[in-house]
Short mmCIF file of C-alpha atoms and ligand atoms in Angstrom, two decimals:
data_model
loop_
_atom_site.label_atom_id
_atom_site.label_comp_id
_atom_site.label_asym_id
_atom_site.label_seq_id
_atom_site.Cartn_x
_atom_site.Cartn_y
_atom_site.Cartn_z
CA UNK V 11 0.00 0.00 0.00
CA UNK V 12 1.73 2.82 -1.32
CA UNK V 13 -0.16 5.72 0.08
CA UNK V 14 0.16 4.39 3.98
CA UNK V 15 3.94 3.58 3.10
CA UNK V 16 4.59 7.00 2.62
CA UNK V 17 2.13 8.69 5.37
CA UNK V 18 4.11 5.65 7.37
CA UNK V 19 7.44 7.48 6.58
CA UNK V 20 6.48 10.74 7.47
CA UNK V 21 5.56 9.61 11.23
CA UNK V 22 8.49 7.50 11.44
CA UNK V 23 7.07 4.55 12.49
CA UNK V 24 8.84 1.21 12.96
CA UNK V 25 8.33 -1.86 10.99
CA UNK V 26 5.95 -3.23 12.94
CA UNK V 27 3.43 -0.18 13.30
CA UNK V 28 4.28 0.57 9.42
CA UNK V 29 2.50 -3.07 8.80
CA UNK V 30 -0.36 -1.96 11.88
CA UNK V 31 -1.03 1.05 9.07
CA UNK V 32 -0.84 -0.78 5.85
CA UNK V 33 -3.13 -3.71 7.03
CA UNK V 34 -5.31 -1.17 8.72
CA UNK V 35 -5.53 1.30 5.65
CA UNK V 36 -6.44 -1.27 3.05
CA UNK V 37 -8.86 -3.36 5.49
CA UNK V 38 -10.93 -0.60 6.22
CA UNK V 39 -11.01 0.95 2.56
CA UNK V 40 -12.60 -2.82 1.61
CA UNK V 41 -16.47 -3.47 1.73
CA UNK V 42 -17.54 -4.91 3.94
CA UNK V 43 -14.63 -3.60 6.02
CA UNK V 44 -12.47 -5.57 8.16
CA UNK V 45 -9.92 -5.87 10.81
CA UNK V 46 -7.19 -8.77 11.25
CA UNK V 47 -8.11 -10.20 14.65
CA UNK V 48 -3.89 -10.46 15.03
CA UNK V 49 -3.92 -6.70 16.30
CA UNK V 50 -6.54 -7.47 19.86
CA UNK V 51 -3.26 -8.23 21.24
CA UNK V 52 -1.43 -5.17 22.40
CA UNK V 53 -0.50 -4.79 26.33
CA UNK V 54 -4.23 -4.06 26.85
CA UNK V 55 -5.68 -6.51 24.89
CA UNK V 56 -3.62 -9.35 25.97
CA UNK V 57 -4.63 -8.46 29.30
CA UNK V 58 -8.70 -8.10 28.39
CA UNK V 59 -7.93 -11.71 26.43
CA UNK V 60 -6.95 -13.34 29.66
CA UNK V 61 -9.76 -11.94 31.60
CA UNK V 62 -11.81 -13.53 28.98
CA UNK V 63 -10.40 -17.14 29.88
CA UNK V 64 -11.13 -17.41 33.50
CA UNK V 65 -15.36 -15.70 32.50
CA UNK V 66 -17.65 -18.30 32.92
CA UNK V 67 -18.96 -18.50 29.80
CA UNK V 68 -16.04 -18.79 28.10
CA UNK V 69 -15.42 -22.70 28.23
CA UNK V 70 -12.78 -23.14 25.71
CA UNK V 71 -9.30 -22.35 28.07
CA UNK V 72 -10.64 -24.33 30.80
CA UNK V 73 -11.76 -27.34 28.88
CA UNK V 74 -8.55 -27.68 27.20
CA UNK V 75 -6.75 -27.40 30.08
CA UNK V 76 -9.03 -30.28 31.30
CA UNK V 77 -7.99 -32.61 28.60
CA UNK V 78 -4.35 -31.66 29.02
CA UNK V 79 -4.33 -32.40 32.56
CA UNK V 80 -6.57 -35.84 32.69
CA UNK V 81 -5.02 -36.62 28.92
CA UNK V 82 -1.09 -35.76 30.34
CA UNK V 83 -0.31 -39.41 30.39
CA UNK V 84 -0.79 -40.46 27.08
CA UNK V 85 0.54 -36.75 25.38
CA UNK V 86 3.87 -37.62 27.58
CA UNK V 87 3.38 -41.71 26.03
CA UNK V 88 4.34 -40.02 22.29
CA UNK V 89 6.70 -37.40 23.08
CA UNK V 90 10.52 -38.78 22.66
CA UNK V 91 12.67 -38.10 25.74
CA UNK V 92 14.85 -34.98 24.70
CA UNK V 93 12.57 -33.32 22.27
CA UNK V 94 12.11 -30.13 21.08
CA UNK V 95 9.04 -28.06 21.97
CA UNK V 96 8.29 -25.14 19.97
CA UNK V 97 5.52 -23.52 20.81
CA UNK V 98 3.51 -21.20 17.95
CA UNK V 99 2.45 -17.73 19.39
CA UNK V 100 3.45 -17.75 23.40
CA UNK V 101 1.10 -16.22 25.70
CA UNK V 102 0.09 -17.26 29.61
CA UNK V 103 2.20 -20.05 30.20
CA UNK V 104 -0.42 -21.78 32.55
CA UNK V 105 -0.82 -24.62 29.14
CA UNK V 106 3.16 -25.06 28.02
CA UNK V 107 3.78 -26.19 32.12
CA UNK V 108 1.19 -29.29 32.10
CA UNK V 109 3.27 -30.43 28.61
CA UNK V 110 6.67 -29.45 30.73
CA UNK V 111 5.64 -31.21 33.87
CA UNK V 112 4.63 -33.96 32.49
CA UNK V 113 6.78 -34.73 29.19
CA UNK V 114 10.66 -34.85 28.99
CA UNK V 115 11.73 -32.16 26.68
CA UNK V 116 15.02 -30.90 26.38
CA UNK V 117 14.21 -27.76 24.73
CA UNK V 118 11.59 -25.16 24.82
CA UNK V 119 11.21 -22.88 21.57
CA UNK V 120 8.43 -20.40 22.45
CA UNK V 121 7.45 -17.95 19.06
CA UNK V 122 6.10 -14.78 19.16
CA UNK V 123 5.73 -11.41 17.86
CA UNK V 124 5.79 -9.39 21.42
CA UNK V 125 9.51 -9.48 22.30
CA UNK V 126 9.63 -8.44 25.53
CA UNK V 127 6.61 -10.91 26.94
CA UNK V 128 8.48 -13.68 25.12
CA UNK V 129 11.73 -13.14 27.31
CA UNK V 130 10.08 -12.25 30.99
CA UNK V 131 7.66 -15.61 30.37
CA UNK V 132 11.47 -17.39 29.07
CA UNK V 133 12.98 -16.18 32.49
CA UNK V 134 10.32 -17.18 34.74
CA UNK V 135 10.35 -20.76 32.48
CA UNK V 136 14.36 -21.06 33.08
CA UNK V 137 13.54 -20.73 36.79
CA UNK V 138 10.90 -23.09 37.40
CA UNK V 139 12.62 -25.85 34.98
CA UNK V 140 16.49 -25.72 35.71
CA UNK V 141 17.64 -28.67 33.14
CA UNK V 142 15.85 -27.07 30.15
CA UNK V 143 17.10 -25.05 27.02
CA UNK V 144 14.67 -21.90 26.27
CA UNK V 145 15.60 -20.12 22.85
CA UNK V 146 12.38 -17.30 22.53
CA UNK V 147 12.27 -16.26 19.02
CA UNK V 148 10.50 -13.22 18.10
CA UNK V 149 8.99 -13.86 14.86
CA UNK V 150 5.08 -13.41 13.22
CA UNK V 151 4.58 -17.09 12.99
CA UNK V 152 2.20 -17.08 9.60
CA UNK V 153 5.56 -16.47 8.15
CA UNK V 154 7.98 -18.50 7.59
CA UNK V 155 10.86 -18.70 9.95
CA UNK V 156 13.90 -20.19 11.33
CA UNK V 157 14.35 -22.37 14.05
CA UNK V 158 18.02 -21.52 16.26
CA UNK V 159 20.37 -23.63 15.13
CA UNK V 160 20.60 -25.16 18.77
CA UNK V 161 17.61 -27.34 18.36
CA UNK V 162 18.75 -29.20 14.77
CA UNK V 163 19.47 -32.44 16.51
CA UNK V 164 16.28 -33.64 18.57
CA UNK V 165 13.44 -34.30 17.17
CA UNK V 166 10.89 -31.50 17.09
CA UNK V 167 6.79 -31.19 18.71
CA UNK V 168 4.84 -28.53 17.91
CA UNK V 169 2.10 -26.97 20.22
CA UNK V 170 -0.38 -24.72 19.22
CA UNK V 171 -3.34 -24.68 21.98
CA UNK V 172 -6.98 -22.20 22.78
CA UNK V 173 -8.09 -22.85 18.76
CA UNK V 174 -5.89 -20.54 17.55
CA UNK V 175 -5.96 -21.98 14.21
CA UNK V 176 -9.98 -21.07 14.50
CA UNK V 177 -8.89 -17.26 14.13
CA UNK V 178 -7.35 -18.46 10.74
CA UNK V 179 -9.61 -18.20 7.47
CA UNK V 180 -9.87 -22.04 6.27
CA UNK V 181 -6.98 -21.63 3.24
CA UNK V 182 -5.03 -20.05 5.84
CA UNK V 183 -5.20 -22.68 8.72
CA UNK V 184 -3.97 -25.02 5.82
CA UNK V 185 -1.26 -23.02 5.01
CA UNK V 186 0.07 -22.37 8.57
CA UNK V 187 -0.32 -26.35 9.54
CA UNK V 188 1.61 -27.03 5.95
CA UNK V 189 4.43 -24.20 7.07
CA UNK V 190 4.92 -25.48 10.44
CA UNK V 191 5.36 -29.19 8.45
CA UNK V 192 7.81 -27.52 6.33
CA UNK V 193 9.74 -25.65 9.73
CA UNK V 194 9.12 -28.57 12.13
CA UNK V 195 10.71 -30.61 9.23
CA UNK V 196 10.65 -34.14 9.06
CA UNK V 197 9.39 -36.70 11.44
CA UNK V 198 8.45 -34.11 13.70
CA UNK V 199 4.87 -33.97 15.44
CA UNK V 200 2.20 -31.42 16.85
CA UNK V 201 -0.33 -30.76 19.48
CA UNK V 202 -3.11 -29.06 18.59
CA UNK V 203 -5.99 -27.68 19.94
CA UNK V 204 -9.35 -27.18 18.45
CA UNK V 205 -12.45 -26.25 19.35
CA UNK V 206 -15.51 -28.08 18.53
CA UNK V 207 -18.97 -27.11 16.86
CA UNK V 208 -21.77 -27.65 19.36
CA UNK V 209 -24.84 -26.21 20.58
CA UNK V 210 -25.36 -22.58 18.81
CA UNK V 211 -26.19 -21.39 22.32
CA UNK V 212 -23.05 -21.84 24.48
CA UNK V 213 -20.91 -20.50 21.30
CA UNK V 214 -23.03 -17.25 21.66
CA UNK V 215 -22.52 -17.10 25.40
CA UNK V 216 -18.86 -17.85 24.85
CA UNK V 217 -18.57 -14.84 22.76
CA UNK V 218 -21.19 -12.43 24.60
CA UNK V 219 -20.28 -12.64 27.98
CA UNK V 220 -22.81 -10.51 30.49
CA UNK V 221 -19.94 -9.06 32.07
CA UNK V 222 -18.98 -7.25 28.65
CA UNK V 223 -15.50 -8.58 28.92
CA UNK V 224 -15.77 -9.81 25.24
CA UNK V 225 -17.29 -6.21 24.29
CA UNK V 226 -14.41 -4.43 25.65
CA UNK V 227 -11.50 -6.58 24.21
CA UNK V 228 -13.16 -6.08 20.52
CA UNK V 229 -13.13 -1.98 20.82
CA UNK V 230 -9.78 -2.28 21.95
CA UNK V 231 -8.45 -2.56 18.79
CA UNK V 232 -9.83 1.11 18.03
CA UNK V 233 -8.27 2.05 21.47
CA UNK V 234 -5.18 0.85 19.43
CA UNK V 235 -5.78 2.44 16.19
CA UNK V 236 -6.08 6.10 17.87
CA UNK V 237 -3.05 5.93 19.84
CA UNK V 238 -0.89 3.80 17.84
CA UNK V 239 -1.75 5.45 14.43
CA UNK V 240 -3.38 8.74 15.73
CA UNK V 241 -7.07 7.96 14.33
CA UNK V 242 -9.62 9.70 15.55
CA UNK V 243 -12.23 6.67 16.71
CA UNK V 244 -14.90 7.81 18.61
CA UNK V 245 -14.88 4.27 20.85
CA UNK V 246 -18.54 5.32 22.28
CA UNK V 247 -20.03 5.29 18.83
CA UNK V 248 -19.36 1.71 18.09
CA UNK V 249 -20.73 -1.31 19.78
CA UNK V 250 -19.86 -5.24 20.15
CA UNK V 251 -21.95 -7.88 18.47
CA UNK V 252 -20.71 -11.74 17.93
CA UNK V 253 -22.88 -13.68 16.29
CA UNK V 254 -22.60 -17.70 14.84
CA UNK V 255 -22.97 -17.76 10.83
CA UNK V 256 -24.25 -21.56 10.90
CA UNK V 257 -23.15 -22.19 6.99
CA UNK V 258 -19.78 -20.82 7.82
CA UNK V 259 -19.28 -23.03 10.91
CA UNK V 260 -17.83 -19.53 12.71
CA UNK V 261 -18.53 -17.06 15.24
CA UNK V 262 -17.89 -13.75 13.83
CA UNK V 263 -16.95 -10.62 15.67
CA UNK V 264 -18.15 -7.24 14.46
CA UNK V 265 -18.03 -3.53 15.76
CA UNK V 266 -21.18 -2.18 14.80
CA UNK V 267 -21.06 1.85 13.98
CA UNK V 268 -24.45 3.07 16.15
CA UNK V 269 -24.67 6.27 13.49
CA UNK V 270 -23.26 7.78 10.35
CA UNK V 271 -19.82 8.90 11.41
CA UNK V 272 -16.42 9.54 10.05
CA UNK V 273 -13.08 8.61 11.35
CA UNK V 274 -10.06 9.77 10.11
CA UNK V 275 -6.70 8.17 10.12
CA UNK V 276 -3.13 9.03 9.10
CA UNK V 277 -4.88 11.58 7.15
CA UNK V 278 -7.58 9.35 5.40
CA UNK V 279 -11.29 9.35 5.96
CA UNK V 280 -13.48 6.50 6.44
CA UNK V 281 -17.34 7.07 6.24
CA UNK V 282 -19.61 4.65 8.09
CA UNK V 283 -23.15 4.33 7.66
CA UNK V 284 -25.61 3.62 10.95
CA UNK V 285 -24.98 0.00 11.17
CA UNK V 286 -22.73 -0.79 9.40
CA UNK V 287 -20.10 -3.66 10.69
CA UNK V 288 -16.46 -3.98 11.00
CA UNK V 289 -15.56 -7.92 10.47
CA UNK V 290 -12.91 -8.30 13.34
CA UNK V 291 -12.70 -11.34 13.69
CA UNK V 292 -13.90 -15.20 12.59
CA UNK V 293 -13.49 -18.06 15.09
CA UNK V 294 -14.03 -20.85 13.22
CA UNK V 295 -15.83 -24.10 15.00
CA UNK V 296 -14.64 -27.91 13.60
CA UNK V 297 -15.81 -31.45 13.79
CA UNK V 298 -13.50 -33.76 14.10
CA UNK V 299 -14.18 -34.86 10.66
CA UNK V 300 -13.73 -31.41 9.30
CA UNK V 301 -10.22 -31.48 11.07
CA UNK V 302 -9.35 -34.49 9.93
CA UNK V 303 -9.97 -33.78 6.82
CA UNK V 304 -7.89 -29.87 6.95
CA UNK V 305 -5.12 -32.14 8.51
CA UNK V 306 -4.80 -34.62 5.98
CA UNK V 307 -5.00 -31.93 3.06
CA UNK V 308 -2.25 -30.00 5.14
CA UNK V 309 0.42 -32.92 5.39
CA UNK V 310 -0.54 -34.16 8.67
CA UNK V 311 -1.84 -37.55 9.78
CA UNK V 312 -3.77 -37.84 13.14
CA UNK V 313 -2.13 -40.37 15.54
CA UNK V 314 -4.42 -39.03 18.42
CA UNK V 315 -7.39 -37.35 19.44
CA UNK V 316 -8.40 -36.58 22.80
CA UNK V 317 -11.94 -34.25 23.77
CA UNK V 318 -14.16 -33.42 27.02
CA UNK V 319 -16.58 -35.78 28.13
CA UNK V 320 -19.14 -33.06 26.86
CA UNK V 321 -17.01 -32.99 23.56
CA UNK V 322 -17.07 -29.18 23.45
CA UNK V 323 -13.05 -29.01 22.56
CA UNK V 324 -10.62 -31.11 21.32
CA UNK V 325 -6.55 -31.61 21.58
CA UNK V 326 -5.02 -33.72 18.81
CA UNK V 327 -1.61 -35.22 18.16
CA UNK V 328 -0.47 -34.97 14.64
CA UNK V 329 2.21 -36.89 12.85
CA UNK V 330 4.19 -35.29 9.59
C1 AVI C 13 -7.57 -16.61 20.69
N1 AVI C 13 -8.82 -17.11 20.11
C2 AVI C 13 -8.78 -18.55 19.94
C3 AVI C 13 -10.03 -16.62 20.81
C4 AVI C 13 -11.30 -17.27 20.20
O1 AVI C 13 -12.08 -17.80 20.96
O2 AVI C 13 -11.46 -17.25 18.97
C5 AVI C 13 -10.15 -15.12 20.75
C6 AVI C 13 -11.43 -14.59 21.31
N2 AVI C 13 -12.28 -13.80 20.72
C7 AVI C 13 -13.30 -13.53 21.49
N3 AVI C 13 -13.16 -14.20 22.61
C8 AVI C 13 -11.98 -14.86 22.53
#
């Protein structure tokens, strides 16, 4: 995007805030307009996102952690002693520990964009498991990147828990499971966790919590937009609404604009009409056969599959 490249300039920016602009400028010049759901997590929407895990409605965090507690045996029954765990986008480490406790890795790869998180949660890791290599890497990892050079010799487990992979677009999940194939490289294997479809219901209370926890972690990313990129969001004339699109399998998030209004960023305008939706955000819902099936197509073979007694979520272990 040539026009927010050189607005970018002007403010002097860094790299990362020059992509913030670019994705931002050409999302919300498309119709219907969007927003990637990557930018919830700055320093206050990290924090909103892990108020959302403990709500009550929210079942997904607590379920997995469920299965990866009662399941802990047979996850540490496939992992080699010695191997590699690299983990794909590192936040609380509450979910990494139950593999750690349990498993006998020799080295702990967590990925992540945020820098500075990566290395205080890499400390506090070092601390509480004396005999194991951390190497953080700060990297966007829907890109491709390289592993340190430390971990070439074991053999190498992916993790990638809380349905992350939901928050891709289906072409995109299958590219991300085929890139971490291609960086995991061969022989190597992956936990995965993925929530399940299930009564339309709970996924609307999951993603409409009464305490408006949800609510406020979606308009954060406007918060975001004014101060980051100086826009001129008036936060008060937008509101929350999730919804489940059935055909789509997906809950969608969208900011709803309560009346005509104009916003103005790096010396743009956007126009919104009363109603009208910003997309931020699909989180898309699989049955195990549908995951199968995006595994197979991706590289990956299922050894394992492990769910709730309720089968709301479910924690795999793939084979390359
Ligand atoms: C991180 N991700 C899997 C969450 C989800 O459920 O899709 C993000 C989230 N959005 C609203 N609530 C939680």
């Amino acid at each position: 995007n040539v026009h927010a490249a050189a607005l970018t300039q002007v403010h002097r920016f860094d790299e990362a805030t020059s992509a913030f602009a670019g994705d931002v400028i050409g999302n919300l010049s498309q119709h219907p307009k969007r927003l990637s759901p990557k930018y919830f997590y700055d320093a206050a929407g990290s924090e909103l996102f892990e108020q959302i895990t403990v709500l009550p409605e929210y079942y997904p965090t607590r379920t997995e952690l469920g299965i990866l507690r009662s399941r802990g045996d047979a996850i540490a029954a496939i992992i080699p002693k010695g191997a590699a765990l690299v983990e794909f986008g590192a936040g609380a480490t509450t979910k990494v520990r139950l593999l750690l406790e349990r498993c006998e890795f020799g080295a702990y790869v967590p990925v992540d964009i945020s820098g500075d998180f990566l290395n205080a949660q890499a400390d506090a890791l070092r601390k509480d498991f004396p005999d194991l290599a951390v190497y953080p890497v700060a990297a966007d990892f829907t890109a491709p990147f390289a592993l340190p050079a430390e971990i070439s010799g074991p053999p190498k487990v992916g993790f990638f828990p809380g349905s992350t992979l939901g928050n891709f677009e289906p072409h995109e999940a299958s590219a991300f499971l085929r890139s971490a194939r291609q960086i995991l490289g061969e022989g190597a294997q992956m936990i995965i966790g993925v929530d399940l479809e299930k009564n339309e219901r709970v996924l609307y209370d999951a993603y409409n919590d009464a305490a408006g926890v949800t609510a406020r972690f979606n308009l954060n990313v406007l918060v975001r937009i004014n101060r980051e990129l100086g826009g001129n969001f008036d936060i008060s004339g937008f509101m929350h609404r999730s919804i489940y699109n059935r055909e789509r399998h997906r809950i969608e998030m969208h900011l709803i604009a309560k009346k005509a209004q104009s916003v103005r960023i790096l010396g743009q305008n956007f126009s919104f009409r009363p109603g009208e939706s910003i997309h931020t955000e699909s989180s898309y819902k699989y049955s195990l056969e549908r995951f199968t099936a995006l595994a197979r197509q991706s590289g990956w073979s299922i050894r394992d599959s492990w769910t709730d007694a309720e089968r709301m979520f479910s924690v795999h272990a793939l084979v390359a």
